[in-house]
Coordinates of C-alpha atoms in Angstrom, one line a residue:
M25 CA 0.0 0.0 0.0
D26 CA 2.9 2.3 0.9
T27 CA 4.6 1.4 -2.3
A28 CA 1.5 2.4 -4.4
K29 CA 1.4 5.7 -2.6
D30 CA 5.1 6.3 -3.3
V31 CA 4.6 5.6 -7.0
T32 CA 1.6 8.0 -7.1
A33 CA 3.7 10.7 -5.4
V34 CA 6.6 10.2 -7.8
G35 CA 4.3 10.5 -10.8
A36 CA 2.8 13.7 -9.4
R37 CA 6.2 15.2 -8.9
Q38 CA 7.2 14.2 -12.5
R39 CA 4.1 15.9 -13.9
D40 CA 4.8 19.0 -11.9
A41 CA 8.4 19.0 -13.2
R42 CA 7.2 18.7 -16.8
N43 CA 4.7 21.6 -16.4
E44 CA 7.4 23.8 -14.9
A45 CA 9.7 22.9 -17.8
A46 CA 7.0 23.8 -20.3
D47 CA 6.4 27.1 -18.6
V48 CA 10.2 27.9 -18.9
V49 CA 10.5 26.8 -22.6
I50 CA 7.2 28.3 -23.8
P51 CA 6.3 31.2 -21.5
R52 CA 2.7 32.0 -21.1
E53 CA 1.5 35.1 -23.1
A54 CA 1.2 38.1 -20.9
P55 CA -1.6 40.6 -21.7
T56 CA -0.2 43.3 -23.9
A57 CA -0.9 46.9 -23.4
P58 CA -2.7 48.6 -26.3
A59 CA -0.5 50.5 -28.7
P60 CA -0.8 54.3 -28.7
G61 CA -3.4 55.4 -31.2
H62 CA -2.2 56.9 -34.5
G63 CA -5.6 56.9 -36.3
G64 CA -5.9 60.7 -36.5
M65 CA -2.3 61.1 -37.7
D66 CA -2.6 58.4 -40.4
L67 CA -5.8 60.0 -41.6
L68 CA -4.1 63.4 -41.8
V69 CA -1.2 61.9 -43.8
A70 CA -3.6 60.2 -46.2
C71 CA -5.6 63.4 -46.7
S72 CA -2.3 65.3 -47.3
I73 CA -1.2 62.8 -49.9
V74 CA -4.5 62.9 -51.7
G75 CA -4.5 66.7 -51.6
L76 CA -1.0 67.0 -53.0
F77 CA -2.0 64.5 -55.8
V78 CA -5.1 66.6 -56.7
I79 CA -3.0 69.8 -56.8
A80 CA -0.4 68.1 -59.0
C81 CA -3.1 66.8 -61.3
A82 CA -4.7 70.3 -61.5
F83 CA -1.4 71.9 -62.3
A84 CA -0.7 69.3 -65.0
I85 CA -4.1 69.8 -66.5
S86 CA -3.6 73.6 -66.6
A87 CA 0.0 73.4 -67.9
L88 CA -0.9 70.9 -70.7
A89 CA -4.2 72.6 -71.7
A90 CA -3.0 73.2 -75.3
V91 CA -2.7 69.4 -75.8
L92 CA -5.2 67.9 -73.4
M93 CA -8.1 70.2 -74.3
P94 CA -8.4 69.3 -78.0
I95 CA -7.7 65.6 -77.2
A96 CA -10.4 65.5 -74.5
F97 CA -12.8 67.3 -76.9
A98 CA -12.0 64.8 -79.7
I99 CA -12.6 61.8 -77.4
I100 CA -16.0 63.1 -76.2
V101 CA -17.1 63.9 -79.8
G102 CA -15.7 60.6 -81.0
I103 CA -17.7 58.7 -78.3
V104 CA -20.9 60.4 -79.5
L105 CA -20.2 59.8 -83.2
G106 CA -19.1 56.2 -82.5
R107 CA -22.4 55.6 -80.7
A108 CA -24.3 57.0 -83.6
A109 CA -22.2 54.9 -86.1
D110 CA -23.1 51.8 -84.2
G111 CA -26.7 52.7 -84.8
L112 CA -26.0 52.9 -88.5
T113 CA -25.1 49.2 -88.6
R114 CA -28.8 48.3 -89.0
F115 CA -28.6 49.9 -92.4
G116 CA -25.6 47.6 -93.3
L117 CA -22.9 50.3 -92.8
P118 CA -19.8 49.1 -90.9
P119 CA -19.1 51.0 -87.7
L120 CA -15.7 52.2 -88.9
L121 CA -17.1 53.5 -92.1
G122 CA -20.1 55.0 -90.4
G123 CA -17.9 56.8 -87.8
L124 CA -15.7 58.3 -90.5
L125 CA -18.7 59.4 -92.5
L126 CA -20.2 61.1 -89.4
A127 CA -16.9 62.7 -88.6
L128 CA -16.7 64.1 -92.1
C129 CA -20.2 65.5 -91.8
F130 CA -19.2 67.0 -88.4
V131 CA -16.0 68.6 -89.8
V132 CA -17.8 70.0 -92.8
G133 CA -20.6 71.4 -90.7
L134 CA -18.0 72.9 -88.3
F135 CA -16.2 74.5 -91.2
F136 CA -19.4 76.2 -92.6
L137 CA -20.3 77.3 -89.1
V138 CA -16.9 78.9 -88.4
N139 CA -16.9 80.4 -91.9
A140 CA -20.4 82.0 -91.3
L141 CA -19.3 83.4 -87.9
L142 CA -16.0 84.7 -89.3
V143 CA -17.8 86.5 -92.1
A144 CA -20.1 88.2 -89.6
V145 CA -17.2 89.0 -87.2
T146 CA -15.1 90.4 -90.0
E147 CA -17.9 92.7 -91.1
V148 CA -18.4 93.9 -87.6
A149 CA -14.7 94.4 -87.1
S150 CA -14.3 96.5 -90.2
E151 CA -17.1 98.7 -89.0
A152 CA -16.0 98.7 -85.4
P153 CA -15.0 102.4 -85.1
R154 CA -18.2 103.6 -86.7
L155 CA -20.3 101.2 -84.7
A156 CA -18.7 102.4 -81.5
E157 CA -19.4 106.0 -82.2
N158 CA -23.0 105.2 -83.2
I159 CA -23.6 103.2 -80.0
I160 CA -22.2 105.9 -77.8
E161 CA -24.3 108.6 -79.6
R162 CA -27.4 106.5 -79.0
V163 CA -26.7 105.5 -75.4
L164 CA -25.3 108.7 -73.9
P165 CA -28.6 110.7 -74.5
F166 CA -30.4 108.0 -72.5
F167 CA -27.9 108.3 -69.7
N168 CA -28.2 112.1 -69.7
R169 CA -31.9 111.7 -68.6
F170 CA -30.7 110.7 -65.2
G171 CA -29.0 113.3 -63.1
W172 CA -26.6 111.1 -61.2
L173 CA -25.4 109.4 -64.4
R174 CA -24.9 112.8 -66.1
L175 CA -22.8 113.9 -63.1
A176 CA -20.8 110.7 -63.2
L177 CA -20.0 111.2 -66.9
A178 CA -19.2 114.8 -66.4
R179 CA -16.7 113.9 -63.7
G180 CA -15.1 111.2 -65.8
A181 CA -14.9 112.5 -69.3
S182 CA -16.8 114.2 -72.0
E183 CA -18.8 112.4 -74.7
Q184 CA -16.2 113.1 -77.3
A185 CA -13.5 111.7 -75.0
L186 CA -15.5 108.6 -74.5
A187 CA -16.0 108.2 -78.2
D188 CA -12.3 108.7 -78.9
A189 CA -11.3 106.2 -76.2
A190 CA -13.7 103.6 -77.7
V191 CA -12.3 104.1 -81.2
E192 CA -8.7 104.0 -80.0
N193 CA -9.2 100.8 -78.0
A194 CA -11.0 99.0 -80.9
G195 CA -7.8 98.4 -82.8
P196 CA -5.8 96.8 -79.9
L197 CA -8.7 94.7 -79.0
L198 CA -9.0 93.3 -82.5
G199 CA -5.2 92.8 -82.5
T200 CA -5.5 90.7 -79.4
V201 CA -8.2 88.6 -80.9
A202 CA -6.1 88.1 -84.1
T203 CA -3.1 87.1 -82.0
S204 CA -5.1 84.3 -80.3
L205 CA -6.2 82.8 -83.6
T206 CA -2.8 81.0 -84.3
P207 CA -3.0 78.8 -81.1
A208 CA -6.7 78.2 -81.8
L209 CA -5.8 77.0 -85.3
I210 CA -3.1 74.6 -84.0
Q211 CA -5.5 73.2 -81.4
T212 CA -8.2 72.7 -84.1
L213 CA -5.7 70.7 -86.2
V214 CA -4.9 68.6 -83.1
F215 CA -8.6 68.1 -82.5
L216 CA -9.3 66.9 -86.0
A217 CA -6.3 64.5 -86.0
A218 CA -7.3 63.1 -82.6
L219 CA -10.9 62.7 -83.7
V220 CA -10.1 60.7 -86.8
L221 CA -7.5 58.5 -85.1
F222 CA -9.9 57.8 -82.2
L223 CA -12.6 56.8 -84.6
L224 CA -10.2 54.5 -86.5
G225 CA -9.0 52.7 -83.3
R226 CA -12.1 53.0 -81.2
I227 CA -13.0 49.3 -81.4
H228 CA -9.4 48.1 -80.8
L229 CA -9.0 50.5 -77.9
R230 CA -12.2 49.3 -76.3
S231 CA -11.1 45.7 -76.6
T232 CA -7.7 46.5 -75.2
V233 CA -9.2 48.1 -72.1
I234 CA -11.6 45.2 -71.6
L235 CA -8.9 42.5 -71.9
A236 CA -6.6 44.4 -69.6
V237 CA -8.8 43.5 -66.7
P238 CA -7.8 40.0 -65.4
S239 CA -11.1 38.7 -64.0
R240 CA -14.3 37.9 -65.8
E241 CA -16.4 40.0 -63.4
G242 CA -14.0 43.0 -63.9
R243 CA -14.3 42.7 -67.7
L244 CA -18.1 42.7 -67.5
G245 CA -17.9 45.7 -65.2
A246 CA -15.6 47.5 -67.7
I247 CA -18.1 46.8 -70.5
R248 CA -21.0 48.1 -68.4
I249 CA -19.1 51.3 -67.6
M250 CA -18.1 52.0 -71.2
N251 CA -21.7 51.3 -72.4
A252 CA -23.1 53.5 -69.7
I253 CA -20.8 56.4 -70.6
E254 CA -21.6 56.1 -74.3
E255 CA -25.3 56.0 -73.6
S256 CA -25.2 59.0 -71.2
L257 CA -23.2 61.2 -73.6
A258 CA -25.3 60.3 -76.6
R259 CA -28.6 61.0 -74.7
Y260 CA -27.2 64.3 -73.3
F261 CA -26.0 65.7 -76.6
A262 CA -29.1 64.5 -78.5
T263 CA -31.4 66.2 -75.9
T264 CA -29.5 69.4 -75.6
S265 CA -29.1 69.7 -79.3
L266 CA -32.9 69.6 -79.8
I267 CA -33.4 72.2 -77.0
Y268 CA -30.7 74.5 -78.3
M269 CA -32.0 74.1 -81.8
A270 CA -35.5 75.3 -80.7
L271 CA -33.8 78.2 -78.9
G272 CA -32.0 79.1 -82.2
V273 CA -35.3 79.0 -84.1
F274 CA -36.9 81.3 -81.6
T275 CA -33.9 83.7 -81.8
M276 CA -34.2 83.7 -85.6
V277 CA -37.8 84.7 -85.3
I278 CA -37.0 87.4 -82.8
A279 CA -34.3 88.8 -85.0
L280 CA -36.6 88.7 -88.0
V281 CA -39.5 90.5 -86.2
G282 CA -37.1 92.9 -84.5
G283 CA -35.7 94.1 -87.9
L284 CA -32.1 92.7 -87.3
P285 CA -30.2 91.8 -90.4
M286 CA -29.1 88.2 -91.2
A287 CA -31.8 86.6 -89.0
P288 CA -30.6 83.0 -89.7
L289 CA -27.2 83.9 -88.5
W290 CA -28.6 85.2 -85.2
G291 CA -30.3 81.8 -84.8
L292 CA -27.2 79.9 -85.6
F293 CA -25.2 82.0 -83.1
A294 CA -27.8 81.3 -80.4
F295 CA -27.6 77.6 -81.1
V296 CA -23.8 77.4 -80.9
S297 CA -23.4 79.8 -77.9
S298 CA -25.9 77.7 -75.9
Y299 CA -23.3 75.0 -75.5
I300 CA -21.1 77.4 -73.5
P301 CA -22.7 77.7 -70.0
Y302 CA -23.1 81.3 -68.7
L303 CA -20.6 82.8 -71.2
G304 CA -22.6 81.9 -74.3
V305 CA -25.9 83.5 -73.1
T306 CA -24.0 86.6 -72.0
L307 CA -22.4 87.0 -75.4
M308 CA -25.7 86.5 -77.1
T309 CA -27.5 89.0 -74.9
L310 CA -24.8 91.6 -75.5
S311 CA -24.9 91.0 -79.2
L312 CA -28.6 91.5 -79.4
L313 CA -28.4 94.6 -77.3
V314 CA -25.7 96.1 -79.6
G315 CA -27.6 95.0 -82.7
G316 CA -30.8 96.6 -81.5
L317 CA -29.1 99.9 -80.6
M318 CA -27.4 100.0 -84.0
I319 CA -30.6 99.5 -86.0
H320 CA -33.4 101.3 -84.1
D321 CA -33.5 104.9 -82.8
A322 CA -36.3 104.3 -80.3
L323 CA -34.9 102.8 -77.1
I324 CA -37.9 100.6 -76.4
V325 CA -37.8 99.1 -79.9
A326 CA -34.0 98.6 -79.7
L327 CA -34.3 96.7 -76.4
A328 CA -37.2 94.6 -77.6
P329 CA -35.1 91.8 -79.2
V330 CA -32.8 91.3 -76.1
I331 CA -35.8 91.4 -73.7
A332 CA -37.6 88.7 -75.8
F333 CA -34.5 86.6 -76.0
T334 CA -33.9 86.9 -72.2
V335 CA -37.5 85.9 -71.4
I336 CA -37.4 82.8 -73.7
H337 CA -33.9 81.8 -72.5
L338 CA -34.9 82.1 -68.8
T339 CA -38.1 80.1 -69.4
M340 CA -36.1 77.3 -71.2
E341 CA -33.3 77.2 -68.7
N342 CA -35.5 77.2 -65.6
L343 CA -38.5 75.2 -66.7
I344 CA -38.0 73.2 -69.9
V345 CA -34.4 72.1 -69.5
P346 CA -34.7 70.9 -65.9
A347 CA -37.9 69.1 -66.7
I348 CA -36.4 67.2 -69.6
L349 CA -32.8 66.6 -68.3
G350 CA -33.9 66.0 -64.8
Q351 CA -35.8 62.9 -65.8
R352 CA -32.8 61.6 -67.7
F353 CA -29.8 62.6 -65.6
E354 CA -29.9 62.8 -61.8
M355 CA -27.0 65.2 -61.1
N356 CA -26.6 67.7 -58.2
P357 CA -26.9 71.3 -59.5
F358 CA -24.2 72.4 -57.1
L359 CA -21.7 69.8 -58.5
I360 CA -22.5 70.9 -62.0
F361 CA -21.9 74.5 -61.1
I362 CA -18.5 73.6 -59.5
A363 CA -17.6 71.6 -62.6
I364 CA -18.4 74.5 -64.9
I365 CA -16.4 76.9 -62.8
F366 CA -13.4 74.6 -62.5
W367 CA -13.2 73.6 -66.2
T368 CA -13.8 77.2 -67.3
W369 CA -11.0 78.3 -65.1
M370 CA -8.8 75.6 -66.5
W371 CA -9.6 75.6 -70.2
G372 CA -11.7 78.7 -70.9
A373 CA -14.7 78.5 -73.2
V374 CA -13.9 75.0 -74.4
G375 CA -13.6 73.9 -70.8
A376 CA -17.1 75.3 -70.2
I377 CA -18.4 73.2 -73.1
L378 CA -16.7 70.1 -71.8
A379 CA -17.7 70.6 -68.1
M380 CA -21.1 68.9 -68.3
P381 CA -19.9 65.9 -70.4
L382 CA -16.9 65.4 -68.1
A383 CA -19.1 65.6 -65.0
L384 CA -21.5 63.2 -66.6
I385 CA -18.7 60.7 -67.3
A386 CA -17.5 61.0 -63.7
T387 CA -21.0 60.5 -62.3
T388 CA -21.6 57.5 -64.5
I389 CA -18.4 55.8 -63.5
F390 CA -19.1 56.5 -59.8
E391 CA -22.6 55.0 -60.1
Q392 CA -21.4 51.9 -61.9
V393 CA -18.6 51.3 -59.4
R394 CA -20.9 51.9 -56.4
D395 CA -23.1 49.1 -57.7
T396 CA -22.2 46.3 -55.2
S397 CA -24.5 43.6 -56.7
S398 CA -23.2 40.2 -55.6
E399 CA -24.5 38.5 -58.8
P400 CA -22.6 39.2 -62.0
Q401 CA -24.7 41.1 -64.5
L402 CA -24.3 41.0 -68.2
P403 CA -23.5 44.4 -69.8
G404 CA -26.5 46.3 -70.9

């Protein structure tokens, strides 16, 4: 009995010895203290990196405007023409041939448009000194009816001094415009070359982008994104073109009834200038104001065309356009305004034209990427 107890005691001591050895070889994990928090600093560093990247991109966009602006314009126009060329396949026309045919029609129409506008601008420029004198002679008597305006003019300069200043500044202003024509011509050539090359390689470029994505789900997503971008741009330009065409017809009627010469040219100018947000309607309003003052002696009759155009434009911009575009494109008006200001600051009038399409592309990509559907969807 004692022997059994001794054996049990020896076994217990051996187990205790093995447990102590295990504790020495593999020490038990002690509770670790939490590391000091760096979440706020890491977020600040990440925001700083993103901010520096955005500033660098903005600087690059501004510095390379002479190259990026016509290329971006050509890509957007090429996407719209390519989408229209795909629709011509139902008539048996290959997409490549249809795209080139539409590009040719676009270039020819652009040439006639620029030619018509240049003829009108040349005629106005040749008569600039005489027109300036006539406008001043017509406007100053109206200002003299108000005492405070007459005092302001008397303190500043006489009527003859104002007329002389307008005539003297007409030449340098036209010289500045002529100096800017050379870069505009070069950018036009870049635009035309980029447009033709994009239409030639559009299908191959599309296939390259799709095959660059390794996974099947990623390729389907790339196809959906490209299809959605093409559909959005095509619908946007088709809708706005019809709206601006209606505005051009109304403007032509206003010019015809108001006694302004070359009424079709006024309608064409209204149609083209509508694609430039804010700046286009401002130029159109000033042109109608100057044209009315040049033609009519009575102030009310002279202001009638610009008043009628302003009423129609405000009605279309605040009632018709939101009602039509609001059903097709759900975009925040504040973001659209910021996009217009940013791209106008970057690229001028062309940037204002491209602001809405670029914002539409960004919104479409964001909506497609945000779609977290678990089941793969075939591209629509």
